[in-house]
Amino acid sequence: MYQNNTLRQCLWLIATIRQNERLTLKALQEKWAADKMGDVLYRSSFNRYRDAIQDMFGIVIDCDKKTYHACL
């Protein structure tokens, strides 16, 4: 089972990507820090949250390997 903080961070990621459509990891990291979501959003952390989002909600976050943009 996921902890409340993980759930909050996953919901934040979904909302942020949905609002901005396509974001680079760097842009997500900047927004993450500005919104005080926790420690630095490393690529490995982002991938864990992305997997958790798919497990919990069935939402797939794709990452374009050419442009490094994340999108729903």
Coordinates of N, CA and C in Angstrom, one line a residue:
M1 N 0.8 -1.2 0.0 CA 0.0 0.0 0.0 C 0.9 1.2 0.0
Y2 N 0.4 2.3 -0.7 CA 1.2 3.5 -0.8 C 0.9 4.4 0.4
Q3 N 1.9 5.2 0.8 CA 1.8 6.1 1.9 C 1.1 7.4 1.4
N4 N 0.5 8.2 2.3 CA -0.2 9.4 2.0 C 0.7 10.4 1.2
N5 N 1.9 10.5 1.6 CA 2.8 11.4 0.9 C 3.1 11.0 -0.6
T6 N 3.2 9.7 -0.8 CA 3.4 9.2 -2.1 C 2.2 9.5 -3.0
L7 N 1.0 9.2 -2.4 CA -0.3 9.5 -3.1 C -0.3 11.0 -3.5
R8 N 0.0 11.9 -2.5 CA -0.1 13.3 -2.8 C 0.9 13.7 -3.9
Q9 N 2.1 13.1 -3.9 CA 3.1 13.4 -4.9 C 2.6 12.9 -6.3
C10 N 2.0 11.7 -6.3 CA 1.5 11.2 -7.6 C 0.4 12.0 -8.1
L11 N -0.5 12.5 -7.3 CA -1.6 13.3 -7.7 C -1.0 14.7 -8.2
W12 N 0.0 15.2 -7.6 CA 0.6 16.4 -8.0 C 1.2 16.2 -9.4
L13 N 1.9 15.1 -9.6 CA 2.5 14.9 -11.0 C 1.4 14.8 -12.0
I14 N 0.4 14.0 -11.8 CA -0.7 13.9 -12.7 C -1.3 15.3 -13.1
A15 N -1.6 16.1 -12.1 CA -2.2 17.4 -12.3 C -1.2 18.3 -13.0
T16 N 0.0 18.3 -12.7 CA 1.0 19.2 -13.3 C 1.2 18.8 -14.7
I17 N 1.4 17.6 -15.0 CA 1.6 17.2 -16.4 C 0.3 17.4 -17.2
R18 N -0.8 17.2 -16.7 CA -2.1 17.4 -17.4 C -2.3 18.9 -17.7
Q19 N -1.9 19.8 -16.7 CA -2.1 21.2 -16.9 C -1.1 21.8 -18.0
N20 N 0.1 21.2 -18.0 CA 1.2 21.7 -18.9 C 1.4 20.9 -20.1
E21 N 0.6 19.8 -20.3 CA 0.7 18.9 -21.4 C 2.0 18.2 -21.6
R22 N 3.1 18.9 -21.8 CA 4.4 18.2 -22.1 C 5.4 19.0 -21.3
L23 N 6.1 18.3 -20.4 CA 7.2 18.9 -19.6 C 8.5 18.1 -19.7
T24 N 9.6 18.7 -19.7 CA 10.8 18.0 -19.5 C 11.0 17.7 -18.0
L25 N 11.9 16.7 -17.8 CA 12.2 16.4 -16.4 C 12.7 17.6 -15.6
K26 N 13.5 18.4 -16.3 CA 14.1 19.6 -15.6 C 12.9 20.6 -15.3
A27 N 12.0 20.8 -16.1 CA 10.8 21.7 -15.8 C 10.0 21.1 -14.7
L28 N 9.8 19.8 -14.7 CA 9.1 19.1 -13.6 C 9.9 19.3 -12.3
Q29 N 11.2 19.2 -12.3 CA 12.0 19.3 -11.1 C 11.9 20.7 -10.6
E30 N 11.9 21.7 -11.4 CA 11.7 23.1 -11.0 C 10.4 23.4 -10.4
K31 N 9.3 22.9 -11.0 CA 8.0 23.0 -10.4 C 7.9 22.3 -9.1
W32 N 8.4 21.1 -9.0 CA 8.5 20.3 -7.8 C 9.1 21.0 -6.6
A33 N 10.2 21.7 -6.9 CA 10.9 22.5 -5.9 C 10.1 23.7 -5.5
A34 N 9.5 24.4 -6.5 CA 8.8 25.6 -6.2 C 7.5 25.3 -5.4
D35 N 6.9 24.1 -5.6 CA 5.7 23.7 -4.9 C 6.0 23.0 -3.6
K36 N 7.3 22.9 -3.3 CA 7.8 22.2 -2.0 C 7.2 20.8 -1.8
M37 N 7.4 20.0 -2.9 CA 6.8 18.7 -2.9 C 7.6 17.6 -2.1
G38 N 8.8 18.0 -1.8 CA 9.7 17.1 -1.1 C 11.1 17.2 -1.6
D39 N 11.9 16.2 -1.4 CA 13.3 16.2 -1.8 C 13.4 16.4 -3.4
V40 N 14.6 16.5 -3.9 CA 14.8 16.7 -5.3 C 14.1 15.5 -6.1
L41 N 13.5 15.9 -7.2 CA 12.8 14.9 -8.0 C 13.8 14.3 -9.0
Y42 N 14.5 13.3 -8.6 CA 15.5 12.6 -9.4 C 14.8 11.8 -10.5
R43 N 15.5 11.5 -11.6 CA 14.9 10.7 -12.6 C 14.4 9.3 -12.1
S44 N 15.2 8.7 -11.2 CA 14.7 7.4 -10.6 C 13.5 7.6 -9.8
S45 N 13.4 8.7 -9.1 CA 12.2 8.9 -8.3 C 11.0 9.2 -9.2
F46 N 11.2 10.0 -10.3 CA 10.1 10.2 -11.2 C 9.6 8.9 -11.8
N47 N 10.5 8.0 -12.1 CA 10.2 6.7 -12.7 C 9.4 5.8 -11.7
R48 N 9.8 5.9 -10.4 CA 9.0 5.2 -9.4 C 7.6 5.7 -9.3
Y49 N 7.5 7.1 -9.3 CA 6.1 7.7 -9.2 C 5.3 7.4 -10.4
R50 N 6.0 7.4 -11.6 CA 5.3 7.0 -12.8 C 4.7 5.6 -12.8
D51 N 5.5 4.7 -12.2 CA 5.1 3.3 -12.1 C 3.9 3.2 -11.1
A52 N 4.0 4.0 -10.0 CA 3.0 4.0 -9.0 C 1.7 4.5 -9.5
I53 N 1.8 5.6 -10.4 CA 0.6 6.2 -11.0 C -0.1 5.2 -11.9
Q54 N 0.7 4.4 -12.6 CA 0.1 3.4 -13.5 C -0.6 2.3 -12.6
D55 N 0.1 1.9 -11.6 CA -0.5 0.8 -10.7 C -1.8 1.3 -10.0
M56 N -1.8 2.5 -9.5 CA -2.9 3.0 -8.7 C -4.1 3.5 -9.6
F57 N -3.8 4.2 -10.7 CA -4.8 4.8 -11.4 C -5.0 4.3 -12.9
G58 N -4.0 3.5 -13.3 CA -4.1 3.0 -14.7 C -3.7 4.1 -15.7
I59 N -3.1 5.2 -15.2 CA -2.7 6.3 -16.1 C -1.2 6.1 -16.5
V60 N -1.0 6.1 -17.8 CA 0.3 5.9 -18.4 C 1.0 7.3 -18.7
I61 N 2.1 7.5 -18.1 CA 2.9 8.8 -18.4 C 3.9 8.3 -19.4
D62 N 3.8 8.8 -20.6 CA 4.8 8.5 -21.7 C 5.9 9.5 -21.6
C63 N 7.1 9.1 -22.0 CA 8.3 10.0 -22.1 C 8.8 9.9 -23.5
D64 N 8.8 11.0 -24.2 CA 9.3 11.0 -25.6 C 10.9 11.0 -25.5
K65 N 11.5 10.0 -26.0 CA 12.9 9.8 -25.9 C 13.7 10.8 -26.7
K66 N 13.0 11.4 -27.7 CA 13.7 12.4 -28.6 C 13.8 13.7 -28.0
T67 N 12.6 14.1 -27.3 CA 12.6 15.5 -26.8 C 12.6 15.5 -25.3
Y68 N 12.6 14.3 -24.6 CA 12.6 14.2 -23.2 C 11.4 14.9 -22.5
H69 N 10.3 14.9 -23.2 CA 9.0 15.4 -22.6 C 8.2 14.3 -22.0
A70 N 7.6 14.6 -20.9 CA 6.6 13.7 -20.3 C 5.2 14.1 -20.6
C71 N 4.3 13.2 -21.0 CA 3.0 13.6 -21.3 C 2.0 12.4 -20.9
L72 N 0.8 12.8 -20.7 CA -0.2 11.8 -20.3 C -0.9 11.2 -21.6

